[in-house]
Coordinates of C-alpha atoms in Angstrom, one line a residue:
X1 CA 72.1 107.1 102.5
X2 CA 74.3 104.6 104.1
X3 CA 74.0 103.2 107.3
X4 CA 75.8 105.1 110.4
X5 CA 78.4 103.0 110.6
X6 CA 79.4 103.4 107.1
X7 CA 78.9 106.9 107.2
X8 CA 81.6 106.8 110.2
X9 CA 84.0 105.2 108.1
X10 CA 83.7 106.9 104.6
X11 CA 84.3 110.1 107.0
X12 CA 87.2 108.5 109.0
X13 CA 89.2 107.1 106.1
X14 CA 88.4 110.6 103.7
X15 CA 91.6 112.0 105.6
X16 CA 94.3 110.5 103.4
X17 CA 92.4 109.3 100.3
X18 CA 93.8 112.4 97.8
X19 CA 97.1 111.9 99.4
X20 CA 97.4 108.8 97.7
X21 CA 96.8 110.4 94.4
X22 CA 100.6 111.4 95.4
X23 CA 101.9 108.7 96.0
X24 CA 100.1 106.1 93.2
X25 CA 102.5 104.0 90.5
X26 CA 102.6 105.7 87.5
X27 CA 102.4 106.8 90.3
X28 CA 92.8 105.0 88.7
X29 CA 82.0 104.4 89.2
X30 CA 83.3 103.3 86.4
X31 CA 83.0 99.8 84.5
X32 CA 86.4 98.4 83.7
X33 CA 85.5 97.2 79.9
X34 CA 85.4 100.0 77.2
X35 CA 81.2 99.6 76.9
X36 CA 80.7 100.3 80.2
X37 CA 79.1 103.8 81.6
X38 CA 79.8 105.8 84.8
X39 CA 79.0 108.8 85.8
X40 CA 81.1 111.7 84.3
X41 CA 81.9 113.4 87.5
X42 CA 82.6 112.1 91.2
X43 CA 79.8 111.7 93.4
X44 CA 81.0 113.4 95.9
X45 CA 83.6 115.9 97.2
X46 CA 86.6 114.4 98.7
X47 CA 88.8 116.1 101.5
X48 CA 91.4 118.2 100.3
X49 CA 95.1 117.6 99.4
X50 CA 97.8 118.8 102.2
X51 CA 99.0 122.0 101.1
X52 CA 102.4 123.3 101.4
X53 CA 103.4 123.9 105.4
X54 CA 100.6 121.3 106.3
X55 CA 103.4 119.0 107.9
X56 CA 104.3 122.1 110.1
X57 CA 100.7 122.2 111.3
X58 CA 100.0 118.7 111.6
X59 CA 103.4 118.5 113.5
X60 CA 101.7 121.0 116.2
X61 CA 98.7 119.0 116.5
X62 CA 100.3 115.9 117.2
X63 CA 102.2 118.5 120.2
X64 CA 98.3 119.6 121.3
X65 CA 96.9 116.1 120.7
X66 CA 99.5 113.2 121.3
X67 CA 97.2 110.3 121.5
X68 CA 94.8 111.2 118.3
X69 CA 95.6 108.6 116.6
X70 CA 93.9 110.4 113.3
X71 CA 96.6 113.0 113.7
X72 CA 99.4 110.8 113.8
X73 CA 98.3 108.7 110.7
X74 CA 97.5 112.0 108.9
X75 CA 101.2 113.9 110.0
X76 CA 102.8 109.6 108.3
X77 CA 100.7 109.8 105.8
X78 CA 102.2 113.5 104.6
X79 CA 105.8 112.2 105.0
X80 CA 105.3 109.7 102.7
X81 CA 103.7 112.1 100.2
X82 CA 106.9 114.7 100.8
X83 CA 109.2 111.4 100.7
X84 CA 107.8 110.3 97.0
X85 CA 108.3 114.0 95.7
X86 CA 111.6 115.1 97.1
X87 CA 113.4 111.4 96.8
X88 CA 114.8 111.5 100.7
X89 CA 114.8 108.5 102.4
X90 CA 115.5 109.9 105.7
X91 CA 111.7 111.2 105.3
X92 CA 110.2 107.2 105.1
X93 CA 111.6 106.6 108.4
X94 CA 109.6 110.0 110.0
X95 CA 106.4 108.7 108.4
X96 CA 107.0 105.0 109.9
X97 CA 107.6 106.9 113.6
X98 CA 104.5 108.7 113.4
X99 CA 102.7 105.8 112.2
X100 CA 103.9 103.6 114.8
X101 CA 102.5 105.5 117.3
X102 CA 99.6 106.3 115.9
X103 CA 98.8 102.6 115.8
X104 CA 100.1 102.4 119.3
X105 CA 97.5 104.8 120.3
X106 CA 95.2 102.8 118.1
X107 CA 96.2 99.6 117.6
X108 CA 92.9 98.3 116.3
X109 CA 90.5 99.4 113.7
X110 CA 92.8 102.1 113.1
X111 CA 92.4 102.5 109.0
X112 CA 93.8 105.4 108.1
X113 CA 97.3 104.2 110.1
X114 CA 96.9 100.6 108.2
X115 CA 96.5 102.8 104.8
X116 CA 98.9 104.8 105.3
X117 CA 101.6 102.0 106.3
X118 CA 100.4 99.9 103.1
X119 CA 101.4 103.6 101.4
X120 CA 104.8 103.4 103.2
X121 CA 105.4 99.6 102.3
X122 CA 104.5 100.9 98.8
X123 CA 107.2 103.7 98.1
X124 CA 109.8 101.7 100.3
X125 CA 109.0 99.0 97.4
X126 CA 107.7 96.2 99.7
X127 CA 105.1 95.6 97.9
X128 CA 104.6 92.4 100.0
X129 CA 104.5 94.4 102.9
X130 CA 101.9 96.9 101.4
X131 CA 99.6 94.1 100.2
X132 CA 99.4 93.0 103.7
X133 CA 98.3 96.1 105.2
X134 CA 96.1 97.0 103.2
X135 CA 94.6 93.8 102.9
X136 CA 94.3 94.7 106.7
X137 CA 92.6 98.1 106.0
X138 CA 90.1 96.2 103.1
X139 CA 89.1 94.1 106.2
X140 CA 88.4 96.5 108.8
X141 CA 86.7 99.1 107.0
X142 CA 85.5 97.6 103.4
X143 CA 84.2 100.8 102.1
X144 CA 87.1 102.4 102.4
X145 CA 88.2 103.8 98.7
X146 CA 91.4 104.6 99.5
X147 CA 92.6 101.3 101.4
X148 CA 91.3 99.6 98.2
X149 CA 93.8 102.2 95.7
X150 CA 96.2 100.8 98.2
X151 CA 95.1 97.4 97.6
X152 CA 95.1 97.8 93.7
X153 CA 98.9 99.5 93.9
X154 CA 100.2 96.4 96.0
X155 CA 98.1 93.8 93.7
X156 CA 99.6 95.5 90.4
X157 CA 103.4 95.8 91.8
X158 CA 103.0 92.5 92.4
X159 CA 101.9 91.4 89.1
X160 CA 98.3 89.6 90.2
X161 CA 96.9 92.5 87.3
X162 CA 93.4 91.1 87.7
X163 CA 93.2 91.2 91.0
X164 CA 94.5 94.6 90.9
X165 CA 91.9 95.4 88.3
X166 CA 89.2 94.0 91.0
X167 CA 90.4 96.2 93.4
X168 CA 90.3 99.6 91.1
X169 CA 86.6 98.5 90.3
X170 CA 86.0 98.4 93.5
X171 CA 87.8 102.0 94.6
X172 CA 85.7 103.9 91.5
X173 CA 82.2 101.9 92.7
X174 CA 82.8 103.9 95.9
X175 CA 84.4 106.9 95.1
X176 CA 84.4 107.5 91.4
X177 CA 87.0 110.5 92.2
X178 CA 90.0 111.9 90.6
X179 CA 92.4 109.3 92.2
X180 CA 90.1 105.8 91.4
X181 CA 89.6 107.5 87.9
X182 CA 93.7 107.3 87.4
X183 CA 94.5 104.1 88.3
X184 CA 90.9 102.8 85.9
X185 CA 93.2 104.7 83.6
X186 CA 96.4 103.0 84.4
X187 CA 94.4 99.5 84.1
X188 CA 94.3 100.2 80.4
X189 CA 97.7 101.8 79.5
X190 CA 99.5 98.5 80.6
X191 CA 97.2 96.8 78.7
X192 CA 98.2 98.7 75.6
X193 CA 94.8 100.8 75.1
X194 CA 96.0 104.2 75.2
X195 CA 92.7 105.6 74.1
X196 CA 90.7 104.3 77.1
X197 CA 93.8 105.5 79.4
X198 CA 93.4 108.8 78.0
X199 CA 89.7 109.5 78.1
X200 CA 89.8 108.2 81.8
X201 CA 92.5 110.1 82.6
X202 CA 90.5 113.4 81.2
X203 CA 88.0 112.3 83.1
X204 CA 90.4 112.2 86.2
X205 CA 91.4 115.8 84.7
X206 CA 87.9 116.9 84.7
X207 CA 87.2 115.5 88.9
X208 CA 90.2 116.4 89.8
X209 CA 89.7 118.8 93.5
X210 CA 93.2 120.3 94.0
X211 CA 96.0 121.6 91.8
X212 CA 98.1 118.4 92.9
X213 CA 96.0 116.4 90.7
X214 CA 95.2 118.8 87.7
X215 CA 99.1 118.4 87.7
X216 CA 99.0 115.0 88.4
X217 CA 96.9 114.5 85.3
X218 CA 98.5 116.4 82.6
X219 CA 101.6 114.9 83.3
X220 CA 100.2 111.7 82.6
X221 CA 98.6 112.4 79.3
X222 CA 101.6 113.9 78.3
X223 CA 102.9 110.5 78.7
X224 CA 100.2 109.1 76.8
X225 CA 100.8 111.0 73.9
X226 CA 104.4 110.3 73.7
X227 CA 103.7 106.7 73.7
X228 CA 101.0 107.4 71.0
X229 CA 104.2 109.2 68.7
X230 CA 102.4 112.2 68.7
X231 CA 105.3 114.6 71.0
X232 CA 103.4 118.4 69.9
X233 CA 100.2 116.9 72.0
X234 CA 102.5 115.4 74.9
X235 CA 104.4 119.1 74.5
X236 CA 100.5 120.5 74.5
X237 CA 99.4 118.9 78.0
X238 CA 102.7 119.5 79.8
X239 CA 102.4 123.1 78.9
X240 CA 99.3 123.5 80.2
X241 CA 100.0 121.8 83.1
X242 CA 102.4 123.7 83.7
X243 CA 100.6 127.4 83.4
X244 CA 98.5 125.9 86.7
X245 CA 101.7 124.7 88.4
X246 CA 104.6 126.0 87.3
X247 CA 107.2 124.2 89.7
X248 CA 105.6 120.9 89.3
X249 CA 108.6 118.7 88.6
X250 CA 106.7 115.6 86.9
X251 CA 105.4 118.2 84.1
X252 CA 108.9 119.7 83.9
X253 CA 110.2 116.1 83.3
X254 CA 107.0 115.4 80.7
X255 CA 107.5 118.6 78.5
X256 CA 111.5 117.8 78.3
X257 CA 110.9 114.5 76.9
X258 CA 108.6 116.1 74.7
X259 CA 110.9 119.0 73.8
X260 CA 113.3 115.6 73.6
X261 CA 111.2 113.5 71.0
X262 CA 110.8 116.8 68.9
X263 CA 114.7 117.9 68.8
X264 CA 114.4 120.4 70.8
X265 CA 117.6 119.3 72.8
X266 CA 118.1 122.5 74.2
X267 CA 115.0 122.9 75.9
X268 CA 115.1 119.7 77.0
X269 CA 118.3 120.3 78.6
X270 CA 116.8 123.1 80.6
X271 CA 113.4 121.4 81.5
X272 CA 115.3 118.2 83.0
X273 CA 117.6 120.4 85.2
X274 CA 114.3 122.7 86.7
X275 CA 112.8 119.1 87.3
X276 CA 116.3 117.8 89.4
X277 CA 116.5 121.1 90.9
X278 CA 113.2 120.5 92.4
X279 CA 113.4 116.9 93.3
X280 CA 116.7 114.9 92.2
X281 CA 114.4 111.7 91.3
X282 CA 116.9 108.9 89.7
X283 CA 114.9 109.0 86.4
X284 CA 115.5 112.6 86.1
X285 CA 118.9 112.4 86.5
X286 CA 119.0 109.1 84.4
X287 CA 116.7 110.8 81.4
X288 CA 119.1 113.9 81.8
X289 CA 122.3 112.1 81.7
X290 CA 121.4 110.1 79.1
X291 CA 120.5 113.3 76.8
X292 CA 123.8 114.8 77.5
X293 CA 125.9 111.3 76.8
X294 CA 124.0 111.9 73.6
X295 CA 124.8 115.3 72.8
X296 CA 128.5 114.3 73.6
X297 CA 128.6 116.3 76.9
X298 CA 130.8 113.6 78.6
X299 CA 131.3 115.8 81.3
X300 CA 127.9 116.9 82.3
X301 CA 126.3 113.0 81.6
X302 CA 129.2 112.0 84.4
X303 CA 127.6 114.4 86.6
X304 CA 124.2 113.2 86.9
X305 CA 125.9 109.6 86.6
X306 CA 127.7 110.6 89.7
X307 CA 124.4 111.5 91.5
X308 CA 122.9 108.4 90.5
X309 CA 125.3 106.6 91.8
X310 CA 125.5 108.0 95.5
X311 CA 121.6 107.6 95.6
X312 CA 122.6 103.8 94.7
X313 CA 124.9 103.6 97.7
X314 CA 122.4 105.0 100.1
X315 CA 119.5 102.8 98.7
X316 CA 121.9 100.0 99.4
X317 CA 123.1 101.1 102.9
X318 CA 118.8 100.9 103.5
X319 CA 119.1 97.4 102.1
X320 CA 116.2 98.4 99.8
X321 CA 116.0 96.5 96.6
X322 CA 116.5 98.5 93.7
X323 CA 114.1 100.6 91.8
X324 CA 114.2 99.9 87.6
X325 CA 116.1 103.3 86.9
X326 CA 119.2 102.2 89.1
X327 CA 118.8 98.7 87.1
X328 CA 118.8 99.7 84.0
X329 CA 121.4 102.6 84.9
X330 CA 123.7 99.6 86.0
X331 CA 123.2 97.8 82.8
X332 CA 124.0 100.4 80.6
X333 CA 126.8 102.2 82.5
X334 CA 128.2 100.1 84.8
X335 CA 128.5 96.3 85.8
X336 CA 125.7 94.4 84.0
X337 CA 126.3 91.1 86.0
X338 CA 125.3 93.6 89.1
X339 CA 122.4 94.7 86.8
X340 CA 121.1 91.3 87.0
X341 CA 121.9 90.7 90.3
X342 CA 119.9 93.6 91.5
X343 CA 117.1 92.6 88.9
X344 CA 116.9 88.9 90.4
X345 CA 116.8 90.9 93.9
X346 CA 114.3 93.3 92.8
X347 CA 111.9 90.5 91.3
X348 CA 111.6 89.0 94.2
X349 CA 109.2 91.2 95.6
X350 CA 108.3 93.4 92.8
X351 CA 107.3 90.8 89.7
X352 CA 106.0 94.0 87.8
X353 CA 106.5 94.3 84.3
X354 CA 109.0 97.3 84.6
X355 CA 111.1 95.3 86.4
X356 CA 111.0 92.1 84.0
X357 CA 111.9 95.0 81.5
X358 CA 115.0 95.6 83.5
X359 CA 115.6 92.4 84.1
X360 CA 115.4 91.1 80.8
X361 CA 117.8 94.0 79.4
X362 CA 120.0 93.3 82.4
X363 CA 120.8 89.8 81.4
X364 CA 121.1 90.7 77.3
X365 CA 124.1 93.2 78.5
X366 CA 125.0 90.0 80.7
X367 CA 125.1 88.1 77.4
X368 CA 122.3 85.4 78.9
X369 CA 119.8 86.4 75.7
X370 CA 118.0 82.9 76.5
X371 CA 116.7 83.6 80.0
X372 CA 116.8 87.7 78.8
X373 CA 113.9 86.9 76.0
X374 CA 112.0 85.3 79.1
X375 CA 111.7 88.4 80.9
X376 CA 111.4 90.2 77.8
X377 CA 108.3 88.0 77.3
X378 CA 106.7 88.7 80.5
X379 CA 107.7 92.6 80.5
X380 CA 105.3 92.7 77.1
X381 CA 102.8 90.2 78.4
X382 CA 99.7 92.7 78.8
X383 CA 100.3 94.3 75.6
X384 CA 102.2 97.6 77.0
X385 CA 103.1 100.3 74.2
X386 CA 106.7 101.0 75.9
X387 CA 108.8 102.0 72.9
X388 CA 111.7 101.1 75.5
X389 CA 110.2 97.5 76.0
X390 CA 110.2 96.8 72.4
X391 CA 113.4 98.2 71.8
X392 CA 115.0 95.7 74.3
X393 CA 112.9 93.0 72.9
X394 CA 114.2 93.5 69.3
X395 CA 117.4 93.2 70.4
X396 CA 117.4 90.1 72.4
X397 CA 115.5 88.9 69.3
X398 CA 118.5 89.8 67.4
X399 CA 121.1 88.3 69.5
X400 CA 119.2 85.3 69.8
X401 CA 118.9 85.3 65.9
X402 CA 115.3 86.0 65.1
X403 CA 115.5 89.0 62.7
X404 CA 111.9 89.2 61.6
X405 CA 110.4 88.9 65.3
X406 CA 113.7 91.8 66.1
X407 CA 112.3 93.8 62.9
X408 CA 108.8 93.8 64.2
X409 CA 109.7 94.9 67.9
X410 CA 111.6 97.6 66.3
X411 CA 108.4 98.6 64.0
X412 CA 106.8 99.0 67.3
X413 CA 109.5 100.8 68.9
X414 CA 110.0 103.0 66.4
X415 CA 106.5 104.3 66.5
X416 CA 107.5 106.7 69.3
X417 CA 110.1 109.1 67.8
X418 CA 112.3 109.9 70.4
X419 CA 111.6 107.2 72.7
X420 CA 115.4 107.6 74.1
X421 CA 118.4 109.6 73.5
X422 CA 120.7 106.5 73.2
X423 CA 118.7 103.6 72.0
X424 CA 116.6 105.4 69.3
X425 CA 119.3 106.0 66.9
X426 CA 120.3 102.5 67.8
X427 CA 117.2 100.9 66.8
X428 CA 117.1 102.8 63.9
X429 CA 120.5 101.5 62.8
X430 CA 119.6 98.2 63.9
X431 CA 116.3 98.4 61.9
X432 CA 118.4 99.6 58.7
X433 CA 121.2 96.6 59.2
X434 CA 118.3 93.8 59.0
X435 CA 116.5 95.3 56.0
X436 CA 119.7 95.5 54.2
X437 CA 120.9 92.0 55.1
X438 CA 117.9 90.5 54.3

């Protein structure tokens, strides 16, 4: 048994620790190297998930309890969850209020405020911000797993991947749950091992404590499928997800892009729209949008374009840097010099490998191919199976004239049927025009 004082603290900080399951990049005791053993359940139980109307009641205990400091953090900590799933901005600024004065109650070994803040930082995208806090929340209370997730998001956002990786061994060593499970899952996707992501992500499946992450993990093998080519098993998982929760709008998203990747355009269609009416998240409207344009519903893409667009002008009014969707959206529909001007921006403090993605794509629609392959480079670094990534690759390749490293990028690409409504059949016809000039 551990000592008191731990015992005080693994209680303490158990108040937001599934919340962050919520809230964790892409959106993971186990041993981060595929011979490595772990238990094949979580220790122990963790506290519960908010449920729908829990702001409303932890709203009235703040009113019964004004200087609990717990109450505060826990009331900041749900606004960022409700923030991440309904895409409001306006919500970020009621979590940072209730955490302010939770740590002004509290100003010292407050963790669950610190955690939650790092969480804040996080979705905000100041992942600067967020390392610092919960480097904070490491410090005061060291067996905390959730400041260490928090830790492990900040460290991977920021590209320091094996110090990230340090910090999800250390989450799982003390909390082998459905949330430390995840993100030892998403330690191996962007390394390219999709089989070691899957079987720790059914291992998150089979922990998981609430319907948020069953939900949570269906989606994400979904994903894992799709980038694996095989769309009837990403259709398969979002399906079943989907039976449990039927207005989850991550599952909607995951079953249209596997309706998408089988030609099921239709249902697609219908899947993306249930997902936006949900929560208008820019890659729903950008996935959906992008599916129309390819259908040749001018019209209908211009509408979600539209959308897009005012969430770009109230990101910018927050001075925010952009988020990879709005970068690539920017590239590919509107100004690419902004594109790159927003990815420069962006890198700053998010040197992730989406964003050297967007980046590098950003400056190939720029027509700057030489500094593009550099980003291209780093956005394929770890080995990451994103059909997307290689598509973008090929082409700088191309540009740049290097058919046969273009041709082998598309190979990759072209693994993953499907991968996008406008740049498949691009690849494909890029593919076909090198084999027949060569």
């Amino acid at each position: 048994m551990p000592p008191p004082q731990r015992r005080r603290r693994l209680l303490r900080g158990s108040a937001v620790v599934l919340v962050l399951g919520a809230v964790m990049f892409t959106v993971g005791a186990v041993a981060l190297n595929p011979g490595g053993s772990a238990p094949p359940h979580p220790a122990s139980t963790p506290a519960p998930v908010l449920a729908p109307g829990s702001i409303e009641a932890l709203q009235a205990r703040v009113t019964r309890l004004p200087k609990e400091p717990r109450a505060w953090a826990a009331l900041g900590m749900a606004y960022v969850q409700q923030g991440r799933t309904t895409a409001d901005p306006a919500t970020y600024a009621r979590a940072e209020k209730a955490l302010r004065t939770s740590l002004s109650v509290q100003a010292e070994d407050n963790t669950d405020a610190e955690i939650a803040m790092g969480a804040l930082a996080a979705a905000r995208h100041d992942f600067p911000s967020a390392l610092d806090w919960a480097l904070k929340a490491t410090g005061d209370d060291p067996y905390s797993a959730a400041a260490h997730g928090v830790l492990a998001d900040a460290y991977t956002q920021l590209g320091r991947y094996d110090k990230a990786e340090a910090a999800v061994q250390r989450m799982t060593d003390l909390r082998p749950d459905a949330a430390s499970l995840a993100r030892a899952s998403y330690v191996f996707e962007l390394k390219g091992d999709t089989g070691q992501a899957r079987d720790l992500m059914r291992r998150s499946l089979t922990a998981a404590a609430t319907a948020g992450e069953s939900a949570f993990a269906r989606a994400v093998l979904a994903s894992l499928a799709l980038q694996d080519g095989d769309a009837q098993a990403a259709l398969t998982e979002a399906q079943i997800g989907l039976r449990a929760a039927p207005a989850d709008s991550a599952l909607l998203e995951a079953r249209a892009r596997a309706h998408e990747a089988l030609g099921q355009t239709a249902e697609a269609v219908a899947d993306y729209r249930a997902a936006i009416a949900i929560a208008p998240l820019p890659h729903y409207l950008l996935g959906l949008g992008e599916l129309e344009q390819s259908l040749g519903h001018r019209d209908r893409a211009e509408a979600q374009y539209a959308l897009l667009r005012a969430q770009e002008r109230i990101r910018e009014a927050a001075g925010t840097a952009a988020d990879t969707d709005a970068i690539l959206f920017e590239a590919d529909h509107g100004n690419p010099r902004q594109a790159v001007s927003m990815a420069e921006k962006a890198l700053r403090n998010r040197p992730f490998l989406a964003v050297h993605n967007a980046c590098a794509w950003a400056l190939h629609q720029a027509g700057r191919d030489t500094e593009a392959l550099e980003q291209a480079d780093l956005a394929l670094a770890l080995g990451t199976h994103s059909a997307l990534y290689h598509y973008h690759r090929a082409a700088i390749h191309q540009a740049l004239g290097h058919p046969d490293a273009a041709r082998h990028d598309l190979t990759q690409a072209l693994r993953q049927p499907g991968f996008h409504p406008l740049h498949e059949p691009a690849a494909r016809a890029l593919l076909q025009r090198i084999d027949t000039t060569e």
